[in-house]
CSV table of C-alpha atoms in Angstrom, one decimal:
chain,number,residue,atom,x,y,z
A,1,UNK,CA,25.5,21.4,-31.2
A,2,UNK,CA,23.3,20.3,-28.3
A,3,UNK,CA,21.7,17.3,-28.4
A,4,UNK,CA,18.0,17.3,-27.9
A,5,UNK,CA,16.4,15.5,-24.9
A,6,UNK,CA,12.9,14.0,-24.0
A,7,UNK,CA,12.1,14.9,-21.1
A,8,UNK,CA,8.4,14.3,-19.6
A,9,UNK,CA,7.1,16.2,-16.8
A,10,UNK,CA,4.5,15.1,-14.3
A,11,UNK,CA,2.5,17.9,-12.2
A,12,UNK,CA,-0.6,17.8,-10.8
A,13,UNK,CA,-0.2,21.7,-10.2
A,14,UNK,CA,-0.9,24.4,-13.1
A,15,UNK,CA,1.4,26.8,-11.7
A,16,UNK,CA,4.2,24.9,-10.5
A,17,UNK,CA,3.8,23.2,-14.2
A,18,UNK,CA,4.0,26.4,-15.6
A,19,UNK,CA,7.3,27.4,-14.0
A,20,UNK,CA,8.4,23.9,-14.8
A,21,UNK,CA,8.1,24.5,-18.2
A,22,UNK,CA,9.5,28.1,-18.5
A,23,UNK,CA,12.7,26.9,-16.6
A,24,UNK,CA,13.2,23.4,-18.8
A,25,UNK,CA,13.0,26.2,-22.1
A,26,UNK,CA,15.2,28.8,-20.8
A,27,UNK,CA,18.0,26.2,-20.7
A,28,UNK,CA,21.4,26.6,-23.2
A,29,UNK,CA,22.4,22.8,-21.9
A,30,UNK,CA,19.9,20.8,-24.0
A,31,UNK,CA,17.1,21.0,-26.7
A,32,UNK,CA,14.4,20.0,-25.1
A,33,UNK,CA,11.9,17.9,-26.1
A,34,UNK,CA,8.8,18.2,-23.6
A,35,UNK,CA,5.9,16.3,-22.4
A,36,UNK,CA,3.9,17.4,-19.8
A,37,UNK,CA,0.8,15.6,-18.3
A,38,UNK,CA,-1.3,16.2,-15.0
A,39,UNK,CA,-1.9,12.7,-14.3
A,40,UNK,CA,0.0,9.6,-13.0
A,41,UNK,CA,-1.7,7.3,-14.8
A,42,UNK,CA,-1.1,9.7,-18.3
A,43,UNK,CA,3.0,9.5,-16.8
A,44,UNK,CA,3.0,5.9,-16.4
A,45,UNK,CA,1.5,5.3,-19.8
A,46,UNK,CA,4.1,7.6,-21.8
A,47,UNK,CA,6.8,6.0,-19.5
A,48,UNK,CA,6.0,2.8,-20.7
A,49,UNK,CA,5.5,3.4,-24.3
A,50,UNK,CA,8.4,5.5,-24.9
A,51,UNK,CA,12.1,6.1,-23.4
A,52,UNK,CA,12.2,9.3,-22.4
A,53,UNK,CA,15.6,11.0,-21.0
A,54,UNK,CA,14.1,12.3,-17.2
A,55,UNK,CA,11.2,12.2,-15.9
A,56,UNK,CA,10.8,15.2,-13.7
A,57,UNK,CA,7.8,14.3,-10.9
A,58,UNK,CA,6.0,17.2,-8.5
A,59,UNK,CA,2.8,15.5,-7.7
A,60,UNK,CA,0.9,15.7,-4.5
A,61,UNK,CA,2.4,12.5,-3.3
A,62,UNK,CA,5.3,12.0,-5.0
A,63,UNK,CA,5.8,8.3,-3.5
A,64,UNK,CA,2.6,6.9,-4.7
A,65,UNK,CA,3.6,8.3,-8.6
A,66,UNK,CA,7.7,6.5,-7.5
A,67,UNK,CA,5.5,3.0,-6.6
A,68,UNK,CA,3.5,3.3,-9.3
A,69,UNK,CA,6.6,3.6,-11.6
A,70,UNK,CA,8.0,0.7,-10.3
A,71,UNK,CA,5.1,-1.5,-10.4
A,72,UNK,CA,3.8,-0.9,-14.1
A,73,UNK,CA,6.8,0.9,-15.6
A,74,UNK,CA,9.7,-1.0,-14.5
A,75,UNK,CA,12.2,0.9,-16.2
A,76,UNK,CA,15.3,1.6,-14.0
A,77,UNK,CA,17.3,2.8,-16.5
A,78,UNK,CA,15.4,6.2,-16.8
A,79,UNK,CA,16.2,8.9,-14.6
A,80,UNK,CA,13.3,10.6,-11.9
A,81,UNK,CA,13.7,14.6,-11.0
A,82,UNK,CA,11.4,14.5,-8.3
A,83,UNK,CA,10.1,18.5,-7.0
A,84,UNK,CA,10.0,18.1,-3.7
A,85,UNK,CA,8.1,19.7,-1.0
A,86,UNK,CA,9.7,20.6,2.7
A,87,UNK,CA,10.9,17.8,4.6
A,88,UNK,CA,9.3,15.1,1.6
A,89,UNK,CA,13.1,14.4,0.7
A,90,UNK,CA,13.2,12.9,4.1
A,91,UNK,CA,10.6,10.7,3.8
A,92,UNK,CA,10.8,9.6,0.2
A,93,UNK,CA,11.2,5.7,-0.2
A,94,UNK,CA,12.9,4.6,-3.3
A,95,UNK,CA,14.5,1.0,-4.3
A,96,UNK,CA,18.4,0.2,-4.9
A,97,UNK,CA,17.2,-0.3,-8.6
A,98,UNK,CA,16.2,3.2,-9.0
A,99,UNK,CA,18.4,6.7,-10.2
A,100,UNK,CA,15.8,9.1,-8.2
A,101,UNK,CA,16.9,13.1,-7.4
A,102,UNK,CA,15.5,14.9,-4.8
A,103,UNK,CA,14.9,19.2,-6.4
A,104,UNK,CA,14.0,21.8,-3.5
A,105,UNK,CA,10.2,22.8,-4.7
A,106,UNK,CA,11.2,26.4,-3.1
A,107,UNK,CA,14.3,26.5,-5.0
A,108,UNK,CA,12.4,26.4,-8.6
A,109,UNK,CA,12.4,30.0,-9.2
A,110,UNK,CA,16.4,29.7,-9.4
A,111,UNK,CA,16.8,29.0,-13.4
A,112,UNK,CA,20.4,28.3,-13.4
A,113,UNK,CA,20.0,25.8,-10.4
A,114,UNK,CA,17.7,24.0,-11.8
A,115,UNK,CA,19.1,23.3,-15.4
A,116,UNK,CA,22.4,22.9,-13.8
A,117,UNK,CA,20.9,19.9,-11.8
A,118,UNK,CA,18.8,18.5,-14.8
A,119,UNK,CA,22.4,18.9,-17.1
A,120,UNK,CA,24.1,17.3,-14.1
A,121,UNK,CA,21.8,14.3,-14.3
A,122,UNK,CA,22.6,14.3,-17.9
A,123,UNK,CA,25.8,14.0,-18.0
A,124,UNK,CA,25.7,11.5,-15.2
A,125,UNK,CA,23.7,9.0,-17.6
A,126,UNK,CA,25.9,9.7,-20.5
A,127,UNK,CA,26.7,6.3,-20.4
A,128,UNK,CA,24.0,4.0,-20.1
A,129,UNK,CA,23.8,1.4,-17.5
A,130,UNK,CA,22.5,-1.8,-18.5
A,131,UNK,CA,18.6,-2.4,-18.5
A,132,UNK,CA,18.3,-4.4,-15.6
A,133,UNK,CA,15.9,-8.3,-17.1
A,134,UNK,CA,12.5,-8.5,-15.4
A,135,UNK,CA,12.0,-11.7,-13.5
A,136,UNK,CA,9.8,-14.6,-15.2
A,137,UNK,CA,7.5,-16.1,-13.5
A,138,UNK,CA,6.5,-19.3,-14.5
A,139,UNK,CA,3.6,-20.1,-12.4
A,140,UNK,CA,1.5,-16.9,-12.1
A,141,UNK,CA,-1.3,-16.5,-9.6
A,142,UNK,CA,-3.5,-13.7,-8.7
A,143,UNK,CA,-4.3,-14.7,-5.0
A,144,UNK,CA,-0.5,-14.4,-4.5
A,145,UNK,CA,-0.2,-10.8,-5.7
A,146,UNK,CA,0.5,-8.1,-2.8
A,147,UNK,CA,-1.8,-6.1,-1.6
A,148,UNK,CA,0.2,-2.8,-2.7
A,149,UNK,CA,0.4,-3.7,-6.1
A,150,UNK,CA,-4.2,-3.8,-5.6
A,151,UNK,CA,-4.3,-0.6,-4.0
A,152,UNK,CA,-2.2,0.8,-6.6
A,153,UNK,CA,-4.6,-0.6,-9.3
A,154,UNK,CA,-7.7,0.3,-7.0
A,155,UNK,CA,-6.5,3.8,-7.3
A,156,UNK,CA,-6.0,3.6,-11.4
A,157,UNK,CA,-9.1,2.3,-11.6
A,158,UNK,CA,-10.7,4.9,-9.9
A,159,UNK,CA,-8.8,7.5,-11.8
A,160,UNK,CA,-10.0,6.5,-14.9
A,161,UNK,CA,-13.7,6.6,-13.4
A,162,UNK,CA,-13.1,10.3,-12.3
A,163,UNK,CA,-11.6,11.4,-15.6
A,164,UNK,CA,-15.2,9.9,-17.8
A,165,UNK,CA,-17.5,11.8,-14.6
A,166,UNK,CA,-15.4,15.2,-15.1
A,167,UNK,CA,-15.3,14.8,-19.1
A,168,UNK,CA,-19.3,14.2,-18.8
A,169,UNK,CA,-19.7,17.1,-16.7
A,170,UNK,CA,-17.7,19.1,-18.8
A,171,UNK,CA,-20.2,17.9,-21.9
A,172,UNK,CA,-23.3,18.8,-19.8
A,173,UNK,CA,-22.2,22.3,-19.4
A,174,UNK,CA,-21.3,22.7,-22.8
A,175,UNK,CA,-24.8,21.7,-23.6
A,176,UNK,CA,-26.3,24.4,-21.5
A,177,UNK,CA,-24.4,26.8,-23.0
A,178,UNK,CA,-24.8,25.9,-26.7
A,179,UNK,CA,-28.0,27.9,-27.3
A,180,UNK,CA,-26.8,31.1,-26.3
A,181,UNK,CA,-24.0,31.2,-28.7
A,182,UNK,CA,-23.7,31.9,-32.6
A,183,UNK,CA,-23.6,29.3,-35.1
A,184,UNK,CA,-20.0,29.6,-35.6
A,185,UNK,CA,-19.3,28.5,-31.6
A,186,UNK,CA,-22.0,25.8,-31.9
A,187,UNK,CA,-20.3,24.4,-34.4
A,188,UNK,CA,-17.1,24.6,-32.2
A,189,UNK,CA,-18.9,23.5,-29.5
A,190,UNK,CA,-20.2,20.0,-31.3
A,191,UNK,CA,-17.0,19.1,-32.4
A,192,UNK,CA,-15.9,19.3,-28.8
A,193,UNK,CA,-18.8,17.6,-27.2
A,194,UNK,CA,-18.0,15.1,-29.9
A,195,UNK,CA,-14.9,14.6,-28.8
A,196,UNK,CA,-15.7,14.0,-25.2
A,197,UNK,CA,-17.9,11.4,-26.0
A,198,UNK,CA,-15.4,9.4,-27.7
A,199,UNK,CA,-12.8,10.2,-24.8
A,200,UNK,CA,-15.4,9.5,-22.3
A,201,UNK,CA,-16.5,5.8,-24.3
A,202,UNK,CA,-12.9,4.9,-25.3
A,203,UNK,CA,-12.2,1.5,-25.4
A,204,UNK,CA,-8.6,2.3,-24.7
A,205,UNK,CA,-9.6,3.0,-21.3
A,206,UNK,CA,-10.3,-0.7,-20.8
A,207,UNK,CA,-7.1,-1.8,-22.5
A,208,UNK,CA,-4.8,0.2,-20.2
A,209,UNK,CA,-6.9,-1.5,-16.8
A,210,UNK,CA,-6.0,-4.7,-18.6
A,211,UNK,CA,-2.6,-4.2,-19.2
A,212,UNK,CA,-2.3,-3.1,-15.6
A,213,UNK,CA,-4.4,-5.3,-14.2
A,214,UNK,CA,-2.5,-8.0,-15.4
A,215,UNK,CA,0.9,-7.3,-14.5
A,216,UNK,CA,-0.7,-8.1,-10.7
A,217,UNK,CA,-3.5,-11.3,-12.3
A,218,UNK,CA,-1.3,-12.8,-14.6
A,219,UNK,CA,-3.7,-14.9,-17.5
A,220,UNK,CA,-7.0,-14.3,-15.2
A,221,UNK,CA,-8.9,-12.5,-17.5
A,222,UNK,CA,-8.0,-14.9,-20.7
A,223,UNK,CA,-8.4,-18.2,-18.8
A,224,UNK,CA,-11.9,-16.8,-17.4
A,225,UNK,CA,-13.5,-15.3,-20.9
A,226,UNK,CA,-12.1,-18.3,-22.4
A,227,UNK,CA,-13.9,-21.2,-19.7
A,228,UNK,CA,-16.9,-18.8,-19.9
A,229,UNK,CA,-17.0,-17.4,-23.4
A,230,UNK,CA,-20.9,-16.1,-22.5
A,231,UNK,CA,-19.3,-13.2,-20.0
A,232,UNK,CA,-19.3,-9.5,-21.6
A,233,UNK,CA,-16.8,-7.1,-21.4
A,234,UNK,CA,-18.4,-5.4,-18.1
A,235,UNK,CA,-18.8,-9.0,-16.6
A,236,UNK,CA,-14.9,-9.1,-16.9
A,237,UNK,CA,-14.9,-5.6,-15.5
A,238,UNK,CA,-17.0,-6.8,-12.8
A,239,UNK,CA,-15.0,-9.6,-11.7
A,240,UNK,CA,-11.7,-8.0,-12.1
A,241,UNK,CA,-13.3,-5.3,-9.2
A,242,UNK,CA,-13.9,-8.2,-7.3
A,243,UNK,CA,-10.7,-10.0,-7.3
A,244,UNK,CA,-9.1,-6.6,-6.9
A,245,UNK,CA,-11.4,-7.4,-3.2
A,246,UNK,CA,-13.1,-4.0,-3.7
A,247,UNK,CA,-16.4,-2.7,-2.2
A,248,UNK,CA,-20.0,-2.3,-3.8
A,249,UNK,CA,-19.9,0.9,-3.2
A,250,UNK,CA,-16.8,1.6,-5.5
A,251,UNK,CA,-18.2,-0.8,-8.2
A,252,UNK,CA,-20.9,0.7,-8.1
A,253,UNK,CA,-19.7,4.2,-9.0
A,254,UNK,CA,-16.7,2.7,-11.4
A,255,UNK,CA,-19.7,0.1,-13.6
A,256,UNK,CA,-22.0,4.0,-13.1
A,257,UNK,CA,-25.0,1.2,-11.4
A,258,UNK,CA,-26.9,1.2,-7.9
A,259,UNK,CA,-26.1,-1.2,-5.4
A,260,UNK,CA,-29.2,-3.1,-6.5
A,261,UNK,CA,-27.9,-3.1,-9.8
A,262,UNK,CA,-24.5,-4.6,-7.7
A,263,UNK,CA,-25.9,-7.3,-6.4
A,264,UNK,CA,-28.3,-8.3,-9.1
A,265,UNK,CA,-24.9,-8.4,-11.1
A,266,UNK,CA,-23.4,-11.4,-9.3
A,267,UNK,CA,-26.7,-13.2,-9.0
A,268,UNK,CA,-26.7,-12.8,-12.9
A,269,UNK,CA,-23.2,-14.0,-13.2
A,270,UNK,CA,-23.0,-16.7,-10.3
A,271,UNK,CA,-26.0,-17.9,-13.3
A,272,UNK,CA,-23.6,-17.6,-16.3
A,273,UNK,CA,-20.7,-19.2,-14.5
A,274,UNK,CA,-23.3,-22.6,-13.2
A,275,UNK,CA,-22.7,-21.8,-9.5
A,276,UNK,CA,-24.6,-22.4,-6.5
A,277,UNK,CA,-26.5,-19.3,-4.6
A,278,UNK,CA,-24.3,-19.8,-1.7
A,279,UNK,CA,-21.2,-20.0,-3.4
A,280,UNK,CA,-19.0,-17.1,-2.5
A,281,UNK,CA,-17.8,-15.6,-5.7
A,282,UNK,CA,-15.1,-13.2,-4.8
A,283,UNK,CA,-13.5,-16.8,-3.4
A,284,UNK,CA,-14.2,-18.4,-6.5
A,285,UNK,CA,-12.8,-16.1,-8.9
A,286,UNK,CA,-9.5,-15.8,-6.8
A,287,UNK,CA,-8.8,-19.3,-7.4
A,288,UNK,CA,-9.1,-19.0,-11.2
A,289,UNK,CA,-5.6,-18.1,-12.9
């Protein structure tokens, strides 16, 4: 009998997703068992909550979705399928710790290639390797983190800002459309806006920058809400931008404020925090951790 297989699938392409999906179901190899998201940020989270079999990868940059596995996954152990595009195998950096495969894009229409190759990859990890231990670290701090690992959260956090704009946009135009409809698709209609506005306000958002966050800041955000307990949760947000040595312009469009707004912020928590006028905050909270 077979034996069934998680396999997740990254693609920031509907049809090469598509053909993704119709090639993993045609197989006699494996059961599979599929997940398929559009996002690296939705990959890395399912990455790190489960243990799936292969993860197959054919995003737009394929090396920014490998770095951001290895920063905020860091699981060696699972296998990586990635679609590649014309001459990207070439220039595809992976680490010694990694089991990456490089899959012709071109070639996807083959069925029996490809499910030979995900089979192969199978039976290659038939016997696991041994999870390789994560360092400990025993004296954490943020200003030591490299710059990769803040671009990498820069882009997450921006990610998440475009996903609440497009899911309120989405709303909007539901709500221009609702009084043309029946009253069975308004009802339809308001349990989707409904949903939206809990997807769009979910505090989970917030957990997942933290748990990112802090793989690079180590105990920042605990040490700082516990020496100022008076900070809210978009102060935190605030100061995690700023450490993360981003723009007003970007904090501006992740807090949804005008630069007014911006800089009226850090007067308001230069205030909280008991800080002179001159004192340069970004500086400041760089040295706490």
């Amino acid at each position: 009998m077979a034996e069934e297989k998680l396999i997740v699938i990254g693609c920031d392409d509907n049809t090469t997703m598509f053909s993704i999906l119709n090639r993993i179901k045609d197989t006699n190899f494996f059961v599979p068992n599929v997940i398929s998201v559009t996002r690296t940020s939705d990959l890395m989270t399912i990455a790190r909550s489960m243990n799936p079999d292969l993860l197959i990868m054919c995003f737009r940059n394929n090396q920014n979705a490998l770095s951001d596995f290895n920063i905020f996954v860091k699981k060696p152990e699972i296998p990586i399928l990635c679609l590649t595009r014309k001459f990207e195998s070439e220039i595809l950096g992976v680490t010694q710790t990694n089991i990456v495969f490089a899959y012709p894009l071109e070639h996807l229409a083959n069925n029996e290639y490809f499910n030979s190759t995900v089979n192969s990859i199978f039976l290659m990890r038939s016997k696991p390797l041994p999870k390789v231990e994560e360092p400990h670290f025993t004296v954490p701090v943020a200003r030591n983190a490299p710059p990769e690992n803040h671009r990498n959260l820069s882009r997450y956090a921006l990610e998440l800002d475009q996903k609440v704009e497009v899911l309120l946009k989405i709303k909007n135009r539901i709500s221009n459309l609702y009084p043309n409809v029946d009253d069975p698709t308004k009802a339809e209609l308001t349990s989707i806006v409904n949903s939206i506005k809990m997807a769009a306000h979910d505090h989970k958002l917030w957990e997942d920058f933290k748990v990112y966050f802090e793989q690079t800041n180590p105990y920042f955000l605990s040490q700082l809400a516990k020496k100022y307990p008076s900070l809210t949760a978009i102060d935190l947000k605030y100061c995690c931008y700023l450490v993360m040595n981003m723009s007003n312009d970007d904090i501006k469009s992740l807090l949804g404020i005008n630069q007014e707004s911006v800089r009226t912020h850090k007067y308001r928590l230069k205030k909280k925090m008991s800080l002179p006028k001159d004192q340069d905050l970004k500086g400041f909270l760089r040295s706490v951790g």
